[in-house]
Structures are given as structure tokens and as C-alpha cells.
Amino acid sequence: MRSITALLLGATITLTCLITACSSGGSSTSGSNTATGSSTGSPASAASTCDPDGPTSTDSAVAAAQAALKQAVTPSTTWDGPTSGPKAQQRGATVVFIPQLSSNAGDLGVENGFKEAAAAIGWNVKVIDGAGTTANNLAALEQAIALKPAGIVLSSFDPTAAAADFAKAESGGIPIVGNHTGTEPGPRSGVSGLFTNVTSDPATIAKIAAACAIVASGGKAGVTIVGCGTEVEICQTKEDAMVNEIKSCSGCTVLAHEIYAFENASQREGSISAADYQKYGSRFTYMLSINDIYYDAAIPALRALGVGPSGPPLMIAAGDGSPTAFDRIREGEYQIATVAEPLNEHGWQLADELNRAMAGQQPTNFVTYPHLVTKANVDLEGGKNHTYEPDNGYREHYKQIWGVS
């Protein structure tokens, strides 16, 4: 989703619609340290940084969160991906790329990287927009299969909904590689026709986002969590991980867990965040979401209620690292962090995995580690261009494997 993960040049997440209960929208709360009552009074101040380099906290939950964040802010300067594999396959062939929603910055970032890599290999790329809903995603996939391409790459699809089409493609000898297509990176047992899923681990992404709130608050965070629940598997994975991480902090509270269809974020999040602000008052210090796109709608609504750029509440996203999010973090405007994936690098990894499928070889099982973007590091590793771009030389490493220049 990539996120569930961010959603941003027009931003929407890498997620699909599946469960009608989520489509109906609504809000839920759960857990022993989840508050459901109302609160009055002006919100208290909220810390605007979760950088982990300060003194280790004496609070065990905060100290654990600090430790979790250290790896997430460490620059990625060493290549830890594959170093061998098949040479470029089927040069001149046509492959299809299907984003769940072409205006989603997460999908678009991966698409751009895949196009770069495909050009290096010598493939022609046809893009079919998945148009944001499960029905449209499946229609796009069926259209792609009918073209009989050399391979298909998907971004932010639900593998369960697409199982029949995966099997159809497999029977036609068309390999499929996914990005954010499932809850775990790598091959997925029980899903026929999907060669592998390229993604950073969604649960890790979500835990890092929640740890940011714990550290920033000194172990006193009052948070809301927003996502699309069981509509898409990756949503639920991220939300569960955030809830569990906040619950590990005895002084922190999940005030509300808001669940509704992802494609409705721009229409619904403004009123939902405003209602939460009015309901929870001084306890509402941080907002957690599965993707940056929710804050595009939340900020105008909260601003209208008198919330300033320094909050509270302040915002932290568990994916994907949209250009808008980078701007907000850089300027200190409402959002203090996002957990970004190396979207362009993922596009190159998708090409490498598809090349391996074409060659009849096994997937790599390579998993990239997500990156916490804060004001302290927002202009590093591609940040000046509004993206996370690891300085690990991935392009040259993949070209060397493929035998191209």
C-alpha cells in the first residue's frame, strides 16, 4: 500500500479494493490502551522530531523505539542485492506494467524505475492504468494477458482477487512479477502464477512509523491510525503492526483506528481528522497512516480548525515517501516523518526478477530495508528531488548482471 505504504504526484497508495465492509467506511477502536471517550481543552504540544541520535531514554519502550529507528535513518551506501543472474532476455519484446492507480506517487515511482531498467535491457513497455478499484485492476490485467506480452509487472494489486487471472497468465506462459502485491516480500506460497513480490517489509515500515511517534512523544503519544483494513491485505498488515507497536508503549494510547476504502481518502479524511481533533482534544498528538496521501486531505481540514503547522496533531506516514510528504517534512508543515521505500530501485528490481522468470531461474529473495525520512535527513539520498534514492549503485550492479551498458 505501499503503501498498503504515498500515495503523490497526485498521490494515492499502492492498494486495491477488496472487502466491502471497508468500503462502507467507519471507525473502530480496540486494545487495552485504546481510548474511546471524548476530551475537552486545547491539544498539548507535540514534539516535532523522532531522530534517534539523542541520549538513550530511561523509558524501556522509548529506548526500544530509538533502537528500531537507528537502522531506518542510516544511509544505504553498500550494495546488498544480487551480484549474479541471467543476461538480458528477449530483447525487443513487449512487457506490460499495470499500476493500481497511475496517479499514485508510489506506483508512479516504481513505474519510472521499471521503464528505466526495461530500456537498459531492451524491452518495450506498455502501461495500462489499473484505475484504482479491484474491478478495474482485474480488467486491466485481463487486457494485458490478451496482448500476450513477454511478461507483466503489477504494482499494488491484491493477489487473492487476481488469483484466477494469475493462473490464466501462467497457463499462457506469461510470467507475472508484483510490487506491493501481497503482504510479504518474495515468492508467496499458495499463489500460482505470481513469480515474486518486490517490496520492503510492510510490517517493518509500519513499526518504524509507530516507533517515530513513541520517540517523538517521549513515550506519551496519543495517536489515531488510519487505513483501509481488510480491503487490501497490505493495509491490514500495516495497521496491525502500528497498533501493536503503540500498545508496546504503556504511556501511549491508540485513540481511534479509522478504516475506510483507500480510494476515498481525498473525500473522507478531512472530515474524519477534524472529528477526531474535536473529540480527543489535548490527548490527540500524532496521526499515523498507511500512506502519505491521507494528509493531503487532513491538513486543510485541521488548518480550518486553527491547527498550526507545528500541530498538534503531527503526522507520520508508514509509506511511501511522496514528493508532497518530502516538502511538508522539509518545511516543518504538519508532517514530521514518512517511511520511504526506494521506489526507483524497486522498479529495477522488478525488471531483474522478470528477467529471471523469463530465463527460467529462481527469484532472488532480495528485500530492501525502508528508510525513515525526517527533517534532519530529508535532503539526503535523493531527498532534494523529493524521493528516496539509495547511494548504493544499484543501476550499475543490475546492468552488470544483465550484460548491458
XYZ file of N, CA and C in Angstrom, residues 134-229:
288
model
N -10.641 -2.612 -7.577
C -10.357 -4.014 -7.852
C -10.902 -4.432 -9.211
N -12.125 -4.025 -9.509
C -12.723 -4.396 -10.793
C -11.903 -3.846 -11.956
N -11.485 -2.599 -11.850
C -10.682 -2.004 -12.913
C -9.291 -2.630 -12.998
N -8.710 -2.954 -11.834
C -7.411 -3.624 -11.819
C -7.480 -4.945 -12.580
N -8.510 -5.721 -12.294
C -8.641 -7.029 -12.933
C -8.923 -6.893 -14.422
N -9.699 -5.886 -14.790
C -9.959 -5.652 -16.213
C -8.663 -5.302 -16.937
N -7.811 -4.480 -16.296
C -6.523 -4.119 -16.893
C -5.630 -5.349 -17.035
N -5.651 -6.217 -16.020
C -4.838 -7.431 -16.083
C -5.322 -8.355 -17.192
N -6.635 -8.490 -17.344
C -7.170 -9.326 -18.415
C -6.814 -8.766 -19.788
N -6.832 -7.433 -19.895
C -6.426 -6.789 -21.144
C -4.961 -7.084 -21.445
N -4.135 -7.022 -20.411
C -2.714 -7.300 -20.595
C -2.477 -8.737 -21.039
N -3.150 -9.676 -20.419
C -2.991 -11.084 -20.777
C -3.381 -11.311 -22.235
N -4.445 -10.642 -22.675
C -4.904 -10.794 -24.055
C -3.864 -10.318 -25.061
N -2.988 -9.402 -24.650
C -1.936 -8.899 -25.542
C -0.806 -9.916 -25.723
N -0.768 -10.932 -24.887
C 0.259 -11.968 -24.916
C 1.674 -11.371 -24.890
N 1.953 -10.556 -23.877
C 3.288 -9.944 -23.773
C 4.311 -10.954 -23.269
N 5.566 -10.536 -23.277
C 6.625 -11.396 -22.758
C 6.573 -11.492 -21.239
N 5.942 -10.515 -20.592
C 5.814 -10.528 -19.142
C 4.935 -9.386 -18.679
N 4.454 -9.489 -17.446
C 3.579 -8.472 -16.861
C 4.117 -8.107 -15.487
N 4.136 -6.796 -15.199
C 4.516 -6.301 -13.876
C 3.327 -5.548 -13.291
N 2.992 -5.850 -12.050
C 1.866 -5.229 -11.359
C 2.374 -4.413 -10.179
N 1.683 -3.303 -9.883
C 2.018 -2.527 -8.687
C 0.773 -2.329 -7.852
N 0.817 -2.777 -6.602
C -0.249 -2.581 -5.616
C -1.517 -3.358 -5.942
N -1.369 -4.584 -6.359
C -2.509 -5.456 -6.633
C -2.773 -6.355 -5.429
N -3.999 -6.863 -5.365
C -4.332 -7.849 -4.351
C -4.212 -9.237 -4.972
N -3.295 -10.062 -4.499
C -3.072 -11.363 -5.138
C -4.253 -12.320 -5.014
N -5.031 -12.191 -3.952
C -6.184 -13.085 -3.793
C -7.239 -12.792 -4.850
N -7.534 -11.518 -5.053
C -8.530 -11.137 -6.048
C -8.091 -11.504 -7.454
N -6.776 -11.468 -7.687
C -6.253 -11.696 -9.035
C -5.848 -13.147 -9.285
N -6.148 -14.042 -8.355
C -5.647 -15.418 -8.450
C -6.039 -16.105 -9.755
N -7.287 -15.936 -10.176
C -7.728 -16.603 -11.403
C -6.976 -16.079 -12.620
N -6.742 -14.778 -12.657
C -6.001 -14.208 -13.781
C -4.526 -14.589 -13.729
N -3.958 -14.710 -12.532
C -2.587 -15.186 -12.414
C -2.459 -16.581 -13.028
N -3.422 -17.447 -12.701
C -3.394 -18.813 -13.224
C -3.542 -18.805 -14.747
N -4.378 -17.906 -15.255
C -4.582 -17.801 -16.703
C -3.291 -17.369 -17.390
N -2.617 -16.385 -16.820
C -1.354 -15.940 -17.397
C -0.310 -17.054 -17.355
N -0.274 -17.765 -16.242
C 0.692 -18.854 -16.112
C 0.458 -19.921 -17.174
N -0.800 -20.266 -17.408
C -1.100 -21.280 -18.419
C -0.729 -20.809 -19.819
N -0.699 -19.486 -20.017
C -0.299 -18.932 -21.305
C 1.183 -18.638 -21.406
N 1.945 -19.018 -20.386
C 3.382 -18.827 -20.410
C 3.821 -17.391 -20.202
N 2.990 -16.584 -19.518
C 3.300 -15.169 -19.275
C 3.696 -14.994 -17.815
N 4.957 -14.718 -17.528
C 5.356 -14.531 -16.126
C 4.840 -13.202 -15.580
N 4.476 -13.210 -14.298
C 3.997 -12.004 -13.618
C 4.865 -11.752 -12.392
N 5.317 -10.515 -12.271
C 6.056 -10.065 -11.088
C 5.274 -8.919 -10.469
N 5.189 -8.891 -9.156
C 4.409 -7.868 -8.473
C 5.251 -6.958 -7.602
N 4.741 -5.737 -7.417
C 5.259 -4.807 -6.416
C 4.106 -4.493 -5.479
N 4.328 -4.594 -4.179
C 3.242 -4.389 -3.209
C 2.038 -5.268 -3.552
N 2.310 -6.476 -3.998
C 1.244 -7.400 -4.368
C 1.253 -8.542 -3.359
N 0.664 -8.272 -2.207
C 0.697 -9.190 -1.083
C 1.309 -8.522 0.129
N 1.344 -9.238 1.228
C 1.793 -8.665 2.492
C 3.253 -8.934 2.802
N 3.876 -9.811 2.046
C 5.258 -10.165 2.338
C 6.099 -10.085 1.072
N 7.369 -9.721 1.212
C 8.255 -9.736 0.054
C 8.611 -11.154 -0.354
N 8.950 -11.321 -1.632
C 9.389 -12.606 -2.126
C 8.261 -13.450 -2.673
N 8.557 -14.694 -3.038
C 7.525 -15.601 -3.552
C 6.462 -15.851 -2.494
N 5.230 -16.031 -2.935
C 4.149 -16.256 -1.990
C 3.604 -17.661 -2.178
N 3.689 -18.460 -1.126
C 3.195 -19.829 -1.214
C 1.688 -19.830 -1.403
N 1.223 -20.718 -2.251
C -0.213 -20.846 -2.474
C -0.773 -19.908 -3.525
N 0.066 -19.006 -4.074
C -0.392 -18.095 -5.129
C 0.281 -18.512 -6.431
N -0.455 -19.239 -7.246
C 0.074 -19.711 -8.511
C 0.132 -18.574 -9.513
N 1.216 -18.499 -10.259
C 1.321 -17.521 -11.333
C 2.015 -16.230 -10.960
N 2.253 -15.971 -9.681
C 2.991 -14.778 -9.258
C 4.417 -15.206 -8.939
N 5.369 -14.751 -9.765
C 6.752 -15.192 -9.631
C 7.347 -14.730 -8.307
N 7.165 -13.444 -7.978
C 7.641 -12.914 -6.704
C 7.032 -11.544 -6.467
N 7.130 -11.061 -5.238
C 6.605 -9.752 -4.843
C 7.763 -8.888 -4.358
N 7.977 -7.766 -5.025
C 9.062 -6.844 -4.680
C 8.517 -5.749 -3.778
N 9.034 -5.661 -2.577
C 8.611 -4.647 -1.623
C 9.524 -4.673 -0.415
N 9.634 -3.564 0.281
C 10.173 -3.616 1.635
C 9.103 -4.248 2.515
N 9.495 -4.760 3.662
C 8.532 -5.464 4.508
C 7.504 -4.497 5.085
N 6.198 -4.680 4.783
C 5.177 -3.735 5.249
C 5.104 -3.611 6.765
N 5.265 -4.719 7.465
C 5.193 -4.663 8.926
C 6.352 -3.849 9.500
N 7.529 -3.992 8.912
C 8.681 -3.202 9.358
C 8.441 -1.722 9.116
N 7.905 -1.381 7.945
C 7.577 0.007 7.624
C 6.658 0.595 8.695
N 5.619 -0.142 9.033
C 4.627 0.339 9.988
C 5.206 0.468 11.394
N 6.022 -0.479 11.794
C 6.640 -0.416 13.120
C 7.551 0.801 13.239
N 8.273 1.115 12.165
C 9.143 2.289 12.184
C 8.314 3.561 12.354
N 7.188 3.646 11.644
C 6.329 4.828 11.764
C 5.815 4.985 13.189
N 5.345 3.892 13.785
C 4.831 3.961 15.148
C 5.946 4.264 16.144
N 7.130 3.702 15.915
C 8.268 3.987 16.796
C 8.628 5.466 16.757
N 8.444 6.089 15.599
C 8.696 7.533 15.493
C 7.795 8.306 16.450
N 6.516 7.932 16.514
C 5.597 8.610 17.428
C 5.983 8.378 18.883
N 6.425 7.160 19.190
C 6.824 6.849 20.562
C 8.031 7.686 20.969
N 9.024 7.774 20.098
C 10.235 8.531 20.406
C 9.941 10.024 20.483
N 9.201 10.538 19.505
C 8.908 11.977 19.476
C 8.158 12.416 20.726
N 7.289 11.558 21.216
C 6.448 11.910 22.365
C 7.085 11.589 23.701
N 8.251 10.947 23.678
C 8.846 10.508 24.933
C 8.010 9.451 25.630
N 7.329 8.646 24.849
C 6.518 7.561 25.410
C 5.154 7.997 25.893
N 4.631 9.113 25.354
C 3.327 9.629 25.797
C 2.394 9.907 24.617
N 2.585 9.255 23.498
C 1.821 9.569 22.288
C 0.349 9.171 22.413
N -0.518 10.075 21.974
C -1.927 9.766 21.786
C -2.186 9.815 20.293
N -2.439 8.662 19.663
C -2.449 8.596 18.204
C -3.794 8.137 17.657
N -4.042 8.543 16.423
C -5.068 7.902 15.614
C -4.339 7.175 14.489
N -4.951 6.108 14.020
C -4.381 5.306 12.945
C -5.429 5.203 11.844
N -5.030 5.463 10.603
C -5.982 5.402 9.504
C -5.450 4.491 8.408
N -6.364 3.695 7.844
C -6.011 2.792 6.749
C -7.261 2.209 6.126
N -7.077 1.186 5.312
C -8.223 0.600 4.605
C -8.536 -0.816 5.057
N -7.941 -1.241 6.177
C -8.304 -2.518 6.776
C -8.173 -3.691 5.822
